[in-house]
Tab-separated table of C-alpha atoms in Angstrom:
chain	number	residue	atom	x	y	z
A	480	UNK	CA	-17.421	9.609	5.017
A	481	UNK	CA	-17.410	12.713	7.183
A	482	UNK	CA	-16.894	15.222	4.372
A	483	UNK	CA	-19.651	13.873	2.137
A	484	UNK	CA	-22.011	13.166	5.058
A	485	UNK	CA	-22.711	9.689	3.687
A	486	UNK	CA	-26.198	8.269	4.240
A	487	UNK	CA	-25.365	4.812	2.874
A	488	UNK	CA	-22.108	2.935	2.222
A	489	UNK	CA	-21.622	0.391	-0.572
A	490	UNK	CA	-18.493	-1.738	-0.794
A	491	UNK	CA	-16.846	-4.873	-2.144
A	492	UNK	CA	-16.412	-7.908	0.147
A	493	UNK	CA	-12.627	-7.438	-0.006
A	494	UNK	CA	-13.048	-3.982	1.541
A	495	UNK	CA	-15.551	-4.988	4.202
A	496	UNK	CA	-13.038	-4.965	7.076
A	497	UNK	CA	-11.710	-1.403	6.561
A	498	UNK	CA	-15.241	-0.168	5.803
A	499	UNK	CA	-16.574	-1.653	9.026
A	500	UNK	CA	-13.713	-0.107	10.996
A	501	UNK	CA	-14.286	3.306	9.420
A	502	UNK	CA	-17.991	3.149	10.216
A	503	UNK	CA	-17.230	2.493	13.890
A	504	UNK	CA	-15.929	6.045	14.230
A	505	UNK	CA	-18.562	7.599	11.952
A	506	UNK	CA	-20.957	10.013	13.643
A	507	UNK	CA	-24.156	8.255	12.572
A	508	UNK	CA	-25.444	4.787	11.814
A	509	UNK	CA	-25.931	4.171	8.088
A	510	UNK	CA	-26.768	1.077	6.018
A	511	UNK	CA	-23.775	-0.966	4.850
A	512	UNK	CA	-24.331	-2.668	1.490
A	513	UNK	CA	-21.814	-5.322	0.442
A	514	UNK	CA	-21.628	-6.553	-3.165
A	515	UNK	CA	-21.525	-10.208	-2.159
A	516	UNK	CA	-21.200	-12.463	0.910
A	517	UNK	CA	-20.551	-10.721	4.224
A	518	UNK	CA	-19.472	-11.726	7.730
A	519	UNK	CA	-21.017	-8.591	9.205
A	520	UNK	CA	-24.511	-9.255	10.603
A	521	UNK	CA	-25.564	-5.637	9.984
A	522	UNK	CA	-24.430	-5.654	6.343
A	523	UNK	CA	-26.887	-6.130	3.481
A	524	UNK	CA	-25.886	-8.500	0.687
A	525	UNK	CA	-26.778	-6.481	-2.420
A	526	UNK	CA	-27.066	-9.573	-4.600
A	527	UNK	CA	-29.630	-11.106	-2.234
A	528	UNK	CA	-31.529	-7.825	-1.961
A	529	UNK	CA	-31.854	-7.559	-5.735
A	530	UNK	CA	-33.334	-11.065	-5.856
A	531	UNK	CA	-35.852	-10.318	-3.105
A	532	UNK	CA	-38.933	-8.889	-4.816
A	533	UNK	CA	-40.439	-7.904	-1.458
A	534	UNK	CA	-37.913	-5.113	-0.923
A	535	UNK	CA	-39.375	-1.897	-2.388
A	536	UNK	CA	-37.295	0.315	-4.629
A	537	UNK	CA	-37.380	4.083	-4.279
A	538	UNK	CA	-39.533	5.937	-6.771
A	539	UNK	CA	-37.610	7.923	-9.413
A	540	UNK	CA	-37.274	11.641	-8.795
A	541	UNK	CA	-37.490	14.509	-11.252
A	542	UNK	CA	-34.121	16.240	-11.495
A	543	UNK	CA	-33.128	19.611	-12.899
A	544	UNK	CA	-29.650	18.406	-13.870
A	545	UNK	CA	-27.885	20.634	-11.370
A	546	UNK	CA	-27.955	18.022	-8.614
A	547	UNK	CA	-24.676	16.272	-7.762
A	548	UNK	CA	-24.271	13.082	-9.809
A	549	UNK	CA	-20.859	11.959	-8.571
A	550	UNK	CA	-18.533	13.092	-5.800
A	551	UNK	CA	-15.062	11.711	-6.617
A	552	UNK	CA	-12.267	12.822	-4.332
A	553	UNK	CA	-9.271	14.749	-5.607
A	554	UNK	CA	-6.387	16.535	-3.953
A	555	UNK	CA	-6.896	19.382	-6.418
A	556	UNK	CA	-3.786	21.430	-6.975
A	557	UNK	CA	-2.547	20.711	-3.456
A	558	UNK	CA	-3.559	19.518	-0.020
A	559	UNK	CA	-5.700	16.641	1.267
A	560	UNK	CA	-8.449	15.006	-0.845
A	561	UNK	CA	-11.584	17.067	-1.453
A	562	UNK	CA	-14.985	16.028	-2.782
A	563	UNK	CA	-15.431	17.229	-6.373
A	564	UNK	CA	-19.101	18.027	-6.947
A	565	UNK	CA	-19.952	17.105	-10.534
A	566	UNK	CA	-23.576	17.530	-11.588
A	567	UNK	CA	-25.686	15.442	-13.952
A	568	UNK	CA	-25.499	18.338	-16.406
A	569	UNK	CA	-21.691	18.606	-16.345
A	570	UNK	CA	-21.356	14.837	-16.704
A	571	UNK	CA	-23.663	14.716	-19.731
A	572	UNK	CA	-22.150	17.828	-21.324
A	573	UNK	CA	-18.631	16.420	-21.050
A	574	UNK	CA	-19.564	13.183	-22.815
A	575	UNK	CA	-21.186	15.127	-25.643
A	576	UNK	CA	-17.942	17.094	-26.018
A	577	UNK	CA	-15.757	13.995	-26.012
A	578	UNK	CA	-17.809	12.129	-28.599
A	579	UNK	CA	-17.451	14.723	-31.328
A	580	UNK	CA	-16.463	12.831	-34.524
A	581	UNK	CA	-13.248	14.861	-34.790
A	582	UNK	CA	-12.042	13.260	-31.545
A	583	UNK	CA	-14.015	10.048	-31.073
A	584	UNK	CA	-13.843	6.819	-33.089
A	585	UNK	CA	-17.396	5.722	-33.835
A	586	UNK	CA	-17.988	2.014	-33.188
A	587	UNK	CA	-18.921	-0.263	-36.060
A	588	UNK	CA	-22.570	-0.757	-36.999
A	589	UNK	CA	-22.598	-4.177	-35.331
A	590	UNK	CA	-21.646	-2.596	-31.983
A	591	UNK	CA	-19.365	-5.548	-31.301
A	592	UNK	CA	-16.322	-3.342	-30.687
A	593	UNK	CA	-14.704	-4.221	-27.390
A	594	UNK	CA	-12.525	-2.452	-24.895
A	595	UNK	CA	-11.224	-3.264	-21.441
A	596	UNK	CA	-12.272	-1.427	-18.304
A	597	UNK	CA	-9.033	-1.751	-16.378
A	598	UNK	CA	-8.948	1.824	-15.050
A	599	UNK	CA	-10.513	2.055	-11.545
A	600	UNK	CA	-14.184	2.999	-11.804
A	601	UNK	CA	-13.932	5.207	-8.707
A	602	UNK	CA	-11.469	7.376	-10.651
A	603	UNK	CA	-12.833	9.835	-13.221
A	604	UNK	CA	-10.742	8.208	-15.977
A	605	UNK	CA	-12.213	4.756	-15.407
A	606	UNK	CA	-15.682	6.145	-14.781
A	607	UNK	CA	-15.732	8.036	-18.073
A	608	UNK	CA	-14.273	5.136	-20.059
A	609	UNK	CA	-17.069	2.888	-18.815
A	610	UNK	CA	-19.792	5.413	-19.651
A	611	UNK	CA	-18.395	6.104	-23.131
A	612	UNK	CA	-18.766	2.437	-23.939
A	613	UNK	CA	-22.274	2.189	-22.530
A	614	UNK	CA	-23.430	5.289	-24.408
A	615	UNK	CA	-22.104	3.896	-27.694
A	616	UNK	CA	-23.359	0.360	-27.088
A	617	UNK	CA	-19.913	-1.227	-26.954
A	618	UNK	CA	-18.842	-4.297	-25.010
A	619	UNK	CA	-16.802	-3.595	-21.874
A	620	UNK	CA	-14.538	-6.306	-20.485
A	621	UNK	CA	-13.885	-5.616	-16.811
A	622	UNK	CA	-11.331	-6.975	-14.365
A	623	UNK	CA	-11.223	-6.660	-10.551
A	624	UNK	CA	-7.739	-5.171	-10.785
A	625	UNK	CA	-4.646	-5.152	-12.965
A	626	UNK	CA	-2.958	-8.565	-12.954
A	627	UNK	CA	0.377	-8.672	-14.818
A	628	UNK	CA	0.056	-12.435	-15.218
A	629	UNK	CA	-3.270	-12.332	-17.060
A	630	UNK	CA	-3.637	-8.836	-18.540
A	631	UNK	CA	-2.146	-9.619	-21.963
A	632	UNK	CA	-4.105	-12.877	-22.206
A	633	UNK	CA	-7.377	-11.042	-21.500
A	634	UNK	CA	-6.572	-8.618	-24.326
A	635	UNK	CA	-6.120	-11.567	-26.683
A	636	UNK	CA	-8.978	-13.786	-25.500
A	637	UNK	CA	-11.560	-11.005	-25.696
A	638	UNK	CA	-10.176	-9.504	-28.905
A	639	UNK	CA	-9.809	-6.078	-27.288
A	640	UNK	CA	-9.532	-3.355	-29.947
A	641	UNK	CA	-9.625	-0.155	-27.894
A	642	UNK	CA	-7.187	0.029	-24.986
A	643	UNK	CA	-7.266	2.792	-22.374
A	644	UNK	CA	-3.970	3.107	-20.525
A	645	UNK	CA	-1.719	5.193	-18.350
A	646	UNK	CA	1.992	5.350	-19.338
A	647	UNK	CA	3.157	2.712	-16.795
A	648	UNK	CA	0.747	0.186	-18.338
A	649	UNK	CA	2.115	0.911	-21.802
A	650	UNK	CA	5.600	0.413	-20.384
A	651	UNK	CA	4.444	-2.978	-19.092
A	652	UNK	CA	3.154	-4.025	-22.524
A	653	UNK	CA	6.401	-2.957	-24.176
A	654	UNK	CA	8.555	-4.973	-21.771
A	655	UNK	CA	6.364	-7.957	-20.870
A	656	UNK	CA	7.410	-11.218	-22.605
A	657	UNK	CA	3.781	-12.382	-22.484
A	658	UNK	CA	2.599	-9.354	-24.488
A	659	UNK	CA	3.721	-10.521	-27.927
A	660	UNK	CA	2.676	-9.043	-31.255
A	661	UNK	CA	0.442	-12.077	-31.783
A	662	UNK	CA	-1.255	-11.615	-28.405
A	663	UNK	CA	-1.832	-7.913	-29.086
A	664	UNK	CA	-2.902	-8.364	-32.705
A	665	UNK	CA	-6.465	-7.073	-32.169
A	666	UNK	CA	-5.477	-3.644	-30.819
A	667	UNK	CA	-6.388	-0.767	-33.150
A	668	UNK	CA	-6.388	2.238	-30.838
A	669	UNK	CA	-4.663	3.199	-27.599
A	670	UNK	CA	-5.908	6.139	-25.550
A	671	UNK	CA	-3.542	7.442	-22.877
A	672	UNK	CA	-4.311	9.912	-20.116
A	673	UNK	CA	-3.410	10.822	-16.509
A	674	UNK	CA	0.242	11.569	-17.401
A	675	UNK	CA	2.284	12.463	-20.515
A	676	UNK	CA	3.741	9.642	-22.610
A	677	UNK	CA	7.052	9.817	-24.429
A	678	UNK	CA	7.402	9.337	-28.208
A	679	UNK	CA	10.162	6.815	-27.463
A	680	UNK	CA	7.760	4.563	-25.563
A	681	UNK	CA	5.022	4.702	-28.212
A	682	UNK	CA	7.553	4.001	-30.967
A	683	UNK	CA	8.858	0.992	-29.032
A	684	UNK	CA	5.313	-0.340	-28.779
A	685	UNK	CA	4.641	0.117	-32.500
A	686	UNK	CA	7.945	-1.583	-33.257
A	687	UNK	CA	6.950	-4.516	-31.059
A	688	UNK	CA	3.617	-4.831	-32.873
A	689	UNK	CA	5.283	-4.564	-36.265
A	690	UNK	CA	2.521	-2.259	-37.478
A	691	UNK	CA	1.211	1.243	-37.003
A	692	UNK	CA	-1.712	1.977	-34.668
A	693	UNK	CA	-3.250	5.228	-33.519
A	694	UNK	CA	-2.397	6.765	-30.167
A	695	UNK	CA	-4.695	9.369	-28.680
A	696	UNK	CA	-3.622	11.391	-25.662
A	697	UNK	CA	-5.940	13.317	-23.396
A	698	UNK	CA	-5.636	15.902	-20.645
A	699	UNK	CA	-8.037	16.791	-17.888
A	700	UNK	CA	-8.715	16.845	-14.177
A	701	UNK	CA	-11.345	15.457	-11.853
A	702	UNK	CA	-12.470	19.067	-11.474
A	703	UNK	CA	-13.252	19.506	-15.196
A	704	UNK	CA	-13.145	16.046	-16.813
A	705	UNK	CA	-11.225	15.998	-20.128
A	706	UNK	CA	-10.632	19.323	-21.892
A	707	UNK	CA	-7.986	18.340	-24.480
A	708	UNK	CA	-7.544	15.275	-26.689
A	709	UNK	CA	-5.666	14.218	-29.788
A	710	UNK	CA	-7.864	14.284	-32.925
A	711	UNK	CA	-8.420	10.836	-34.426
A	712	UNK	CA	-6.635	11.648	-37.691
A	713	UNK	CA	-3.808	13.805	-36.364
A	714	UNK	CA	-1.618	11.934	-33.889
A	715	UNK	CA	1.021	14.097	-32.227
A	716	UNK	CA	2.766	12.065	-29.535
A	717	UNK	CA	3.961	13.962	-26.490
A	718	UNK	CA	1.150	16.510	-26.580
A	719	UNK	CA	-2.186	16.615	-24.771
A	720	UNK	CA	-3.978	17.216	-28.063
A	721	UNK	CA	-6.312	20.056	-28.963
A	722	UNK	CA	-9.227	21.625	-27.134
A	723	UNK	CA	-12.490	19.693	-27.164
A	724	UNK	CA	-15.593	21.482	-28.507
A	725	UNK	CA	-17.047	24.030	-26.049
A	726	UNK	CA	-13.904	24.005	-23.895
A	727	UNK	CA	-11.823	27.168	-23.549
A	728	UNK	CA	-8.232	27.402	-22.400
A	729	UNK	CA	-5.717	30.164	-21.905
A	730	UNK	CA	-2.096	30.093	-20.811
A	731	UNK	CA	-1.090	32.779	-18.324
A	732	UNK	CA	2.162	34.037	-16.871
A	733	UNK	CA	2.511	32.513	-13.396
A	734	UNK	CA	3.690	35.796	-11.885
A	735	UNK	CA	1.637	38.464	-13.665
A	736	UNK	CA	-1.457	36.459	-14.616
A	737	UNK	CA	-1.309	37.956	-18.109
A	738	UNK	CA	-2.242	35.762	-21.075
A	739	UNK	CA	0.791	34.576	-23.045
A	740	UNK	CA	0.905	33.720	-26.787
A	741	UNK	CA	1.624	30.429	-28.544
A	742	UNK	CA	4.940	28.705	-27.818
A	743	UNK	CA	5.329	30.463	-24.458
A	744	UNK	CA	4.984	28.587	-21.163
A	745	UNK	CA	2.483	29.430	-18.467
A	746	UNK	CA	-0.227	27.995	-16.246
A	747	UNK	CA	-3.234	26.436	-17.974
A	748	UNK	CA	-6.614	27.938	-17.077
A	749	UNK	CA	-9.739	26.281	-18.457
A	750	UNK	CA	-13.482	26.840	-18.797
A	751	UNK	CA	-15.760	23.980	-19.791
A	752	UNK	CA	-19.354	22.743	-19.439
A	753	UNK	CA	-17.767	19.852	-17.534
A	754	UNK	CA	-16.521	22.144	-14.766
A	755	UNK	CA	-17.306	21.091	-11.212
A	756	UNK	CA	-19.743	23.052	-9.076
A	757	UNK	CA	-16.987	23.275	-6.495
A	758	UNK	CA	-15.373	21.285	-3.701
A	759	UNK	CA	-18.096	19.829	-1.505
A	760	UNK	CA	-18.445	21.710	1.786
A	761	UNK	CA	-15.174	23.512	1.079
A	762	UNK	CA	-15.820	27.015	-0.308
A	763	UNK	CA	-12.324	28.195	0.630
A	764	UNK	CA	-10.602	25.585	-1.560
A	765	UNK	CA	-13.117	26.243	-4.336
A	766	UNK	CA	-12.316	29.971	-4.329
A	767	UNK	CA	-8.603	29.210	-4.662
A	768	UNK	CA	-9.159	26.899	-7.644
A	769	UNK	CA	-11.925	28.727	-9.574
A	770	UNK	CA	-11.519	32.494	-9.889
A	771	UNK	CA	-14.222	35.165	-10.093
A	772	UNK	CA	-14.348	34.906	-13.896
A	773	UNK	CA	-15.013	31.174	-13.806
A	774	UNK	CA	-11.520	30.043	-14.838
A	775	UNK	CA	-10.266	26.807	-13.311
A	776	UNK	CA	-6.601	27.174	-12.314
A	777	UNK	CA	-5.134	23.765	-13.130
A	778	UNK	CA	-1.737	24.220	-11.493
A	779	UNK	CA	-0.162	22.698	-14.615
A	780	UNK	CA	2.458	24.516	-16.660
A	781	UNK	CA	1.867	24.101	-20.365
A	782	UNK	CA	2.446	25.516	-23.811
A	783	UNK	CA	0.534	25.355	-27.098
A	784	UNK	CA	1.907	25.454	-30.631
A	785	UNK	CA	0.666	27.200	-33.772
A	786	UNK	CA	-1.592	24.232	-34.604
A	787	UNK	CA	-3.351	24.426	-31.258
A	788	UNK	CA	-1.718	21.358	-29.713
A	789	UNK	CA	-1.091	21.698	-25.993
A	790	UNK	CA	1.776	20.162	-24.075
A	791	UNK	CA	2.139	19.817	-20.310
A	792	UNK	CA	5.722	20.581	-19.353
A	793	UNK	CA	5.678	20.956	-15.565
A	794	UNK	CA	3.463	21.172	-12.498
A	795	UNK	CA	3.164	24.036	-10.095
A	796	UNK	CA	1.343	21.747	-7.753
A	797	UNK	CA	3.042	19.324	-5.430
A	798	UNK	CA	1.007	16.243	-6.231
A	799	UNK	CA	2.655	12.922	-6.972
A	800	UNK	CA	1.070	10.854	-9.769
A	801	UNK	CA	1.251	7.117	-9.131
A	802	UNK	CA	-0.156	5.236	-12.138
A	803	UNK	CA	-2.189	8.339	-12.841
A	804	UNK	CA	-3.596	8.393	-9.287
A	805	UNK	CA	-3.032	11.510	-7.210
A	806	UNK	CA	-1.039	11.367	-3.993
A	807	UNK	CA	-0.804	14.414	-1.755
A	808	UNK	CA	2.627	14.599	-0.064
A	809	UNK	CA	1.130	16.469	2.885
A	810	UNK	CA	-1.389	13.670	3.493
A	811	UNK	CA	1.375	11.044	3.638
A	812	UNK	CA	3.495	13.347	5.810
A	813	UNK	CA	0.669	13.844	8.305
A	814	UNK	CA	0.263	10.090	8.709
A	815	UNK	CA	4.009	9.528	9.094
A	816	UNK	CA	4.241	12.233	11.751
A	817	UNK	CA	1.776	10.267	13.846
A	818	UNK	CA	4.354	7.480	14.193
A	819	UNK	CA	5.995	7.711	17.634
A	820	UNK	CA	9.502	7.362	16.208
A	821	UNK	CA	9.147	10.120	13.589
A	822	UNK	CA	10.084	13.709	14.457
A	823	UNK	CA	9.682	15.285	11.031
A	824	UNK	CA	9.201	14.147	7.457
A	825	UNK	CA	9.123	15.378	3.887
A	826	UNK	CA	7.655	13.397	0.991
A	827	UNK	CA	8.457	13.955	-2.665
A	828	UNK	CA	8.186	12.133	-5.986
A	829	UNK	CA	10.858	9.968	-7.557
A	830	UNK	CA	10.695	8.540	-11.072
A	831	UNK	CA	9.587	4.931	-11.273
A	832	UNK	CA	9.366	2.894	-14.491
A	833	UNK	CA	6.476	0.774	-13.256
A	834	UNK	CA	4.441	3.471	-11.490
A	835	UNK	CA	5.408	6.632	-13.341
A	836	UNK	CA	6.141	8.398	-10.058
A	837	UNK	CA	6.400	7.023	-6.533
A	838	UNK	CA	6.414	8.691	-3.086
A	839	UNK	CA	9.779	8.857	-1.319
A	840	UNK	CA	10.037	9.926	2.322
A	841	UNK	CA	12.895	11.753	4.023
A	842	UNK	CA	12.469	11.112	7.741
A	843	UNK	CA	14.036	12.760	10.776
A	844	UNK	CA	13.842	10.017	13.403
A	845	UNK	CA	13.356	10.228	17.146
A	846	UNK	CA	14.917	6.812	17.518
A	847	UNK	CA	16.183	4.093	15.209
A	848	UNK	CA	13.633	2.169	13.188
A	849	UNK	CA	13.621	-0.179	10.211
A	850	UNK	CA	12.119	0.676	6.834
A	851	UNK	CA	9.867	-2.363	7.132
A	852	UNK	CA	8.449	-0.951	10.360
A	853	UNK	CA	7.405	2.229	8.539
A	854	UNK	CA	6.008	0.323	5.555
A	855	UNK	CA	3.870	-1.874	7.821
A	856	UNK	CA	2.632	1.201	9.690
A	857	UNK	CA	1.520	2.907	6.465
A	858	UNK	CA	-0.233	-0.193	5.147
A	859	UNK	CA	-2.827	0.172	7.887
A	860	UNK	CA	-3.285	3.905	7.296
A	861	UNK	CA	-3.148	4.655	3.565
A	862	UNK	CA	-4.329	3.269	0.229
A	863	UNK	CA	-1.922	1.056	-1.776
A	864	UNK	CA	-1.001	3.779	-4.302
A	865	UNK	CA	-0.007	6.100	-1.419
A	866	UNK	CA	2.613	3.729	-0.009
A	867	UNK	CA	6.309	4.661	-0.071
A	868	UNK	CA	7.160	2.672	-3.195
A	869	UNK	CA	9.924	5.189	-3.895
A	870	UNK	CA	11.741	4.325	-0.683
A	871	UNK	CA	12.747	5.883	2.632
A	872	UNK	CA	15.818	7.931	3.548
A	873	UNK	CA	16.739	8.868	7.116
A	874	UNK	CA	18.203	12.372	7.464
A	875	UNK	CA	19.329	14.634	10.301
A	876	UNK	CA	17.248	17.584	9.077
A	877	UNK	CA	14.954	18.751	6.286
A	878	UNK	CA	15.498	21.770	4.015
A	879	UNK	CA	13.309	24.614	5.278
A	880	UNK	CA	12.874	28.334	4.751
A	881	UNK	CA	13.498	30.869	7.548
A	882	UNK	CA	9.782	30.724	8.315
A	883	UNK	CA	9.891	26.940	8.698
A	884	UNK	CA	8.247	26.068	5.387
A	885	UNK	CA	9.454	22.833	3.817
A	886	UNK	CA	11.452	23.571	0.664
A	887	UNK	CA	10.020	20.941	-1.640
A	888	UNK	CA	12.228	21.934	-4.557
A	889	UNK	CA	15.314	21.170	-2.445
A	890	UNK	CA	13.687	17.950	-1.286
A	891	UNK	CA	13.186	16.941	-4.908
A	892	UNK	CA	16.862	17.600	-5.631
A	893	UNK	CA	17.842	15.463	-2.640
A	894	UNK	CA	15.739	12.619	-4.011
A	895	UNK	CA	17.277	12.897	-7.472
A	896	UNK	CA	20.817	12.804	-6.091
A	897	UNK	CA	20.233	9.975	-3.613
């Protein structure tokens, strides 16, 4: 709220309580619009407002295309969440890139193709999936959230043909007894993004179906949308695909900054019409991420082969990816340090079959506490995907450099051995 200087807040009834609490400490009074019934006398029920013809709508404005269209929040390569300023122009340009026939399956002439909007619409992945369907005139089946008890049935009942996933969701479909080959019989295409998927997992899924389907993988960031995707006729599992039209990418040595050739690892730098204008009200972070030549430094270590397929092999950044959602360790650490019984803390990622990665905290305690006490404390402070699903370990000290910097590599090793 503070960073984006919000002038109006729109929310779901389920989020009314935390929204109301957040607005109590906000510096100015702004309208609160709730998408349904509300117990707050100052809130406006959007559904009622839309039915009231006496409420005037604002007149449309002429735009140049450079105005901010969306301001999703991303931790970037490191640190707390920052507002990513994406313009109308960058949004439109990205969708033109993505829908090139080399990369995008055209819907049938009847426009009755269907896909499910299960990715969160506040996340760039879910946002773009929704808009792709609307642009192409396809039917989008939405759900309030992922429900393991009904997900497979929704796929069957609505004859879903295109499925957008993150690897943990594919893992669910492979292992769920309710997701039988008969239930999944309508699926023709699976598009996976947000994290790499293993060939083993995709092969297990095809084996379960008893037939071959196409997998497309994609790579991108909130800061640049998608820049790489698997061509529709050239599946290559385990890679991020090839560059989309009008996108440029180079791989550079992490120490020298020199461009490296094919089959040699380095950091991915990209240029694209879908590049953000910068981090909103944060020129310092913008300057760190986008250099003077306009290259976006992704913080991802990758390599490309002789056919132009890119593969992400490591991350220079510290972010934890929970179901494709970014979690900044430093953000979780700052909240934990505010607990009266916590002296110091370090948070790192641990592998998790269901989530992909999960945050794990190593805590130096001031006095004895239970894990449940910490979990309950965090529930009131952080979003669900930022909870310590990877567990908690109490330690006497944390690995640090002579200057006092937390050695995250050592912390990661501690997590792997615990």
